[in-house]
CSV table of C-alpha atoms in Angstrom, one decimal:
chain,number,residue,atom,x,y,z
X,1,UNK,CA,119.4,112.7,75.7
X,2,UNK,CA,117.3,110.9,78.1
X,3,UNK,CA,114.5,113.1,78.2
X,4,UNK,CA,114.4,112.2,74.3
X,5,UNK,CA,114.1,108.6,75.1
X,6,UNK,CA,111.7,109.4,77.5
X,7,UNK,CA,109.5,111.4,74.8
X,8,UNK,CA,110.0,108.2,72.3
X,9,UNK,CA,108.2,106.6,75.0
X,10,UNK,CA,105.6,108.6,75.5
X,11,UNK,CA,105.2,109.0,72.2
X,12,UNK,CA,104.8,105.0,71.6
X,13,UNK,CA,102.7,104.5,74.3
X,14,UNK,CA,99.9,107.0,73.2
X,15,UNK,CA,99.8,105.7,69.6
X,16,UNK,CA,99.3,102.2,71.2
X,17,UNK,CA,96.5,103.6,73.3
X,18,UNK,CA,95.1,105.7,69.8
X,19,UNK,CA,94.9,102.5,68.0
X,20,UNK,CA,93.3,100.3,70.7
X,21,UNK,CA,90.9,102.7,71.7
X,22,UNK,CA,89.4,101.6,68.6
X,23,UNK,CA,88.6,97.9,70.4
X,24,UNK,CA,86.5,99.2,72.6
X,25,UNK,CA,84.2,100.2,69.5
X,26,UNK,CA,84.9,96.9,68.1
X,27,UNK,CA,83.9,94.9,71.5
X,28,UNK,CA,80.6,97.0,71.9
X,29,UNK,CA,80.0,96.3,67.8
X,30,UNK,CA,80.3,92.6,68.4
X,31,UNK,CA,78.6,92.1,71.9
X,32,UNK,CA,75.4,94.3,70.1
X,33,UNK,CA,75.3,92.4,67.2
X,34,UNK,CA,76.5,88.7,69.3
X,35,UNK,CA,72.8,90.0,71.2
X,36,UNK,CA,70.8,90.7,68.4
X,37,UNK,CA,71.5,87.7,66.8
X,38,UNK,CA,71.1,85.4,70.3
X,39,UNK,CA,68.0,86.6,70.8
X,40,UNK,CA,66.4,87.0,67.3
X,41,UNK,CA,67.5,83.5,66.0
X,42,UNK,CA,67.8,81.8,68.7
X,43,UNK,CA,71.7,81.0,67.6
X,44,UNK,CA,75.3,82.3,69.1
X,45,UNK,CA,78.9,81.0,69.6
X,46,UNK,CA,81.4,81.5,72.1
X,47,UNK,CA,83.6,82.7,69.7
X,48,UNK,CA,81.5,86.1,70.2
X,49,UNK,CA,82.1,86.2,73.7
X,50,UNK,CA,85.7,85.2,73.5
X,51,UNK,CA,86.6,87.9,71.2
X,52,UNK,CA,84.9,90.8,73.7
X,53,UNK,CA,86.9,89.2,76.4
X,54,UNK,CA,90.2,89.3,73.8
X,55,UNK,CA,89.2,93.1,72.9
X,56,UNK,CA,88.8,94.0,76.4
X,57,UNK,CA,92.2,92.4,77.7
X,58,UNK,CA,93.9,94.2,74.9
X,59,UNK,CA,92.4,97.3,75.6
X,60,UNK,CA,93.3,97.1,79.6
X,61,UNK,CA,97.0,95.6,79.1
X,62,UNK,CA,97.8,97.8,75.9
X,63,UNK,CA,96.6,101.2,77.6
X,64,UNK,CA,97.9,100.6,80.8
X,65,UNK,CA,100.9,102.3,80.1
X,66,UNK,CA,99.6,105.1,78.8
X,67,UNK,CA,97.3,105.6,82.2
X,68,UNK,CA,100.6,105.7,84.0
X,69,UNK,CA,102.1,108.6,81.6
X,70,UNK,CA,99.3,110.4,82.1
X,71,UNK,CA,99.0,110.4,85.7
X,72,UNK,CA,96.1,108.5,86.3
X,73,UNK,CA,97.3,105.6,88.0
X,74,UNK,CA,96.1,104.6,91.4
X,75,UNK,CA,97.4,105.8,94.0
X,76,UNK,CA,96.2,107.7,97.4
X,77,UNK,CA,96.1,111.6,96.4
X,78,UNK,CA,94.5,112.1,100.0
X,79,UNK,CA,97.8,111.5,101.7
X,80,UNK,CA,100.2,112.2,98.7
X,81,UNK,CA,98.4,115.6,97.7
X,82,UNK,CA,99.1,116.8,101.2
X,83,UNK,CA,102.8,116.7,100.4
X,84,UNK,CA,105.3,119.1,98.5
X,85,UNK,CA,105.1,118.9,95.0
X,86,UNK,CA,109.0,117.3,95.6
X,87,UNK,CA,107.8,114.8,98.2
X,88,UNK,CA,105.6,113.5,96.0
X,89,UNK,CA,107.6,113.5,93.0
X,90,UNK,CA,110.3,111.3,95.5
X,91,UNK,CA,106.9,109.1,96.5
X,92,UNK,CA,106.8,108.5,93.2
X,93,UNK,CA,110.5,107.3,92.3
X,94,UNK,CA,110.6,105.0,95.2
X,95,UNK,CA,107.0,103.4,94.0
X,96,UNK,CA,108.3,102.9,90.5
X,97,UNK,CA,112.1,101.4,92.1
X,98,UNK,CA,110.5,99.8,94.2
X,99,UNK,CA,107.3,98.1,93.0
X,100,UNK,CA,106.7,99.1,89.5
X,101,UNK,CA,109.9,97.7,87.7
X,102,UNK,CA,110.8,94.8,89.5
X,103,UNK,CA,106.8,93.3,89.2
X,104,UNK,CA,107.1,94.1,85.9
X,105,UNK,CA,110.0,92.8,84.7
X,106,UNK,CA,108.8,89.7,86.9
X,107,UNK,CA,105.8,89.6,85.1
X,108,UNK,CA,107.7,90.0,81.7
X,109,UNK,CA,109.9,87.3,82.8
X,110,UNK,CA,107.3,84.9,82.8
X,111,UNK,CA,104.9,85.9,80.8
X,112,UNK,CA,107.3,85.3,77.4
X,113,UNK,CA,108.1,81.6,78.6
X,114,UNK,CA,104.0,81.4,79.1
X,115,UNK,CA,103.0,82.9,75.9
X,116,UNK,CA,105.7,81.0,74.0
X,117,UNK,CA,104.0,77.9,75.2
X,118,UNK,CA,101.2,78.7,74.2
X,119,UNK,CA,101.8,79.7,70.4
X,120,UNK,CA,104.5,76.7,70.0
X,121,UNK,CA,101.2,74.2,70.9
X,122,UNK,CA,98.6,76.3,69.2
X,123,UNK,CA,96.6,76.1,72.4
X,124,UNK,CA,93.0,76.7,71.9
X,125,UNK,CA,90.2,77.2,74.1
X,126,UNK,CA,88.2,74.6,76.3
X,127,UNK,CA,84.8,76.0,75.1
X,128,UNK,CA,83.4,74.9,72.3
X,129,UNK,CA,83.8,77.0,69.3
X,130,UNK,CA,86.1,78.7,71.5
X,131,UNK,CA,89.4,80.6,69.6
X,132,UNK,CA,93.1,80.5,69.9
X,133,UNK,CA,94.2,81.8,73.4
X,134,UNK,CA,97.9,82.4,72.4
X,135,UNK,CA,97.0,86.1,71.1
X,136,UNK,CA,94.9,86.6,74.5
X,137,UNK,CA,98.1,85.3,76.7
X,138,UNK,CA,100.4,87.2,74.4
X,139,UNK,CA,99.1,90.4,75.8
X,140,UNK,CA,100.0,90.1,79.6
X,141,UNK,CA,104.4,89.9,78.6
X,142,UNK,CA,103.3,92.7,75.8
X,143,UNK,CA,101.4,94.5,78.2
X,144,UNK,CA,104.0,94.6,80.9
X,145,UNK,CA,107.1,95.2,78.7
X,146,UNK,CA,104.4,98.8,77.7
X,147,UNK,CA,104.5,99.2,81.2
X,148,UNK,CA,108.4,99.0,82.0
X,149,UNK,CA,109.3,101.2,79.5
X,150,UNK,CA,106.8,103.8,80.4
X,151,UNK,CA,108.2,103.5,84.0
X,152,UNK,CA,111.6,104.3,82.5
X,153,UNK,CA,110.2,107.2,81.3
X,154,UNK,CA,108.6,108.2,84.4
X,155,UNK,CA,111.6,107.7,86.3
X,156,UNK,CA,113.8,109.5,84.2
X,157,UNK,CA,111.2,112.7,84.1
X,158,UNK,CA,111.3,112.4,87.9
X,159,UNK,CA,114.9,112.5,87.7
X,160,UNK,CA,115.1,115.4,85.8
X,161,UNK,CA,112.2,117.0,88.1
X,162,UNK,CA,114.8,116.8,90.8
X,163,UNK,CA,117.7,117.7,89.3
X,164,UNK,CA,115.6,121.0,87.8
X,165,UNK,CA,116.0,120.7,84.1
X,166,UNK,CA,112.2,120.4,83.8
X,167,UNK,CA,109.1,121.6,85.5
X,168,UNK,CA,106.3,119.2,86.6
X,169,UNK,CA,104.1,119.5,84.0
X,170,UNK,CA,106.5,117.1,81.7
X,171,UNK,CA,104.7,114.5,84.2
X,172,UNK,CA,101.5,116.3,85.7
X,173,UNK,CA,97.7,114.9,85.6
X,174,UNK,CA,95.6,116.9,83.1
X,175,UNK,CA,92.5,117.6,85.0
X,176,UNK,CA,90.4,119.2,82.4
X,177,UNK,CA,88.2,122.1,83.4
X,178,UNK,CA,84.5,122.2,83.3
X,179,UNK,CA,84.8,124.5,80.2
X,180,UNK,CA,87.6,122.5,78.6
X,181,UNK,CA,85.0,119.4,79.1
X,182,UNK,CA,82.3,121.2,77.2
X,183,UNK,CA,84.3,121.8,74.5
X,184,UNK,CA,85.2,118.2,74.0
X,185,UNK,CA,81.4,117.0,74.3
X,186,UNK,CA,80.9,120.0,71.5
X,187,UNK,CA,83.5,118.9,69.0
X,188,UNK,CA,83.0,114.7,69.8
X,189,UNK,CA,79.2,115.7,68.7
X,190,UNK,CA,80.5,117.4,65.3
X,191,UNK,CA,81.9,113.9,64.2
């Protein structure tokens, strides 16, 4: 049962990341075309550069998660990688207890109070021309909440590493071969 909840959260988290992988396409769209237009007429806003700064925030808090369920969080695999495969896993349990989920749900905590306060006034920004900042300060309690469930996730795929009901590749990084790399380059170049 809880390996099922932890696949719903896996799950969710990498269809979040799917869709806001697309704002990274949108922020380099806008910043070339906030460019073009700067320097050929002379004319910008800093709407432009508020909505790159929006598209970028969304892209780090919304993913966030998803780097943790892949693995590719930071950490330092010098020292860890020297340790059994159980040590680490362990390493990893008392990180998430101990730092993960409690600065999280901190974070969540108040961030929502923050956010609220923000939509409720319709805050707007201090620059001229500027947007709404609610959506932008929306993102860090959103973000966070991504984050504490994918460290639920972890945590209970730790579990399970420990107790033996799976193997560690339910949690492993994916480090793709030189071969496996090519073949992405080939079939990205298709589209």
């Amino acid at each position: 049962m809880f390996m099922s909840v932890s696949r719903a959260i896996d799950t969710l988290n990498e269809k979040i990341a799917a869709v806001v992988g697309w704002a990274l396409l949108a922020a380099v769209v806008i910043c070339t075309v906030n460019a073009l237009i700067r320097y050929t007429f002379n004319a910008s806003s800093n709407a432009w550069l508020e909505i790159q700064w929006y598209l970028f925030a969304a892209m780090f808090m919304l993913a966030s998660s998803h780097t943790l369920k892949r693995d590719e969080h930071v950490r330092i695999d010098v020292i860890a990688g020297r340790f059994s495969k159980r040590t680490q896993v362990w390493i990893d349990l008392f990180g998430f207890l101990l730092f993960l989920m409690p600065i999280s749900l901190l974070i969540v905590y108040y961030g929502v109070p923050f956010a609220l306060l923000s939509i409720q006034s319709a805050e707007m920004s201090s620059n001229a021309g500027g947007l709404i900042v609610w959506p932008a300060k929306l993102l860090v309690p959103l973000g966070f909440l991504l984050m504490l469930l994918q460290g639920v996730s972890e945590i209970i795929k730790r579990i399970a590493f420990l107790a033996g009901k799976i193997d560690g590749h339910e949690f492993a990084k994916h480090v793709a071969t030189p071969e496996e790399e090519i073949e992405a380059i080939k079939a990205a170049n298709k589209l």
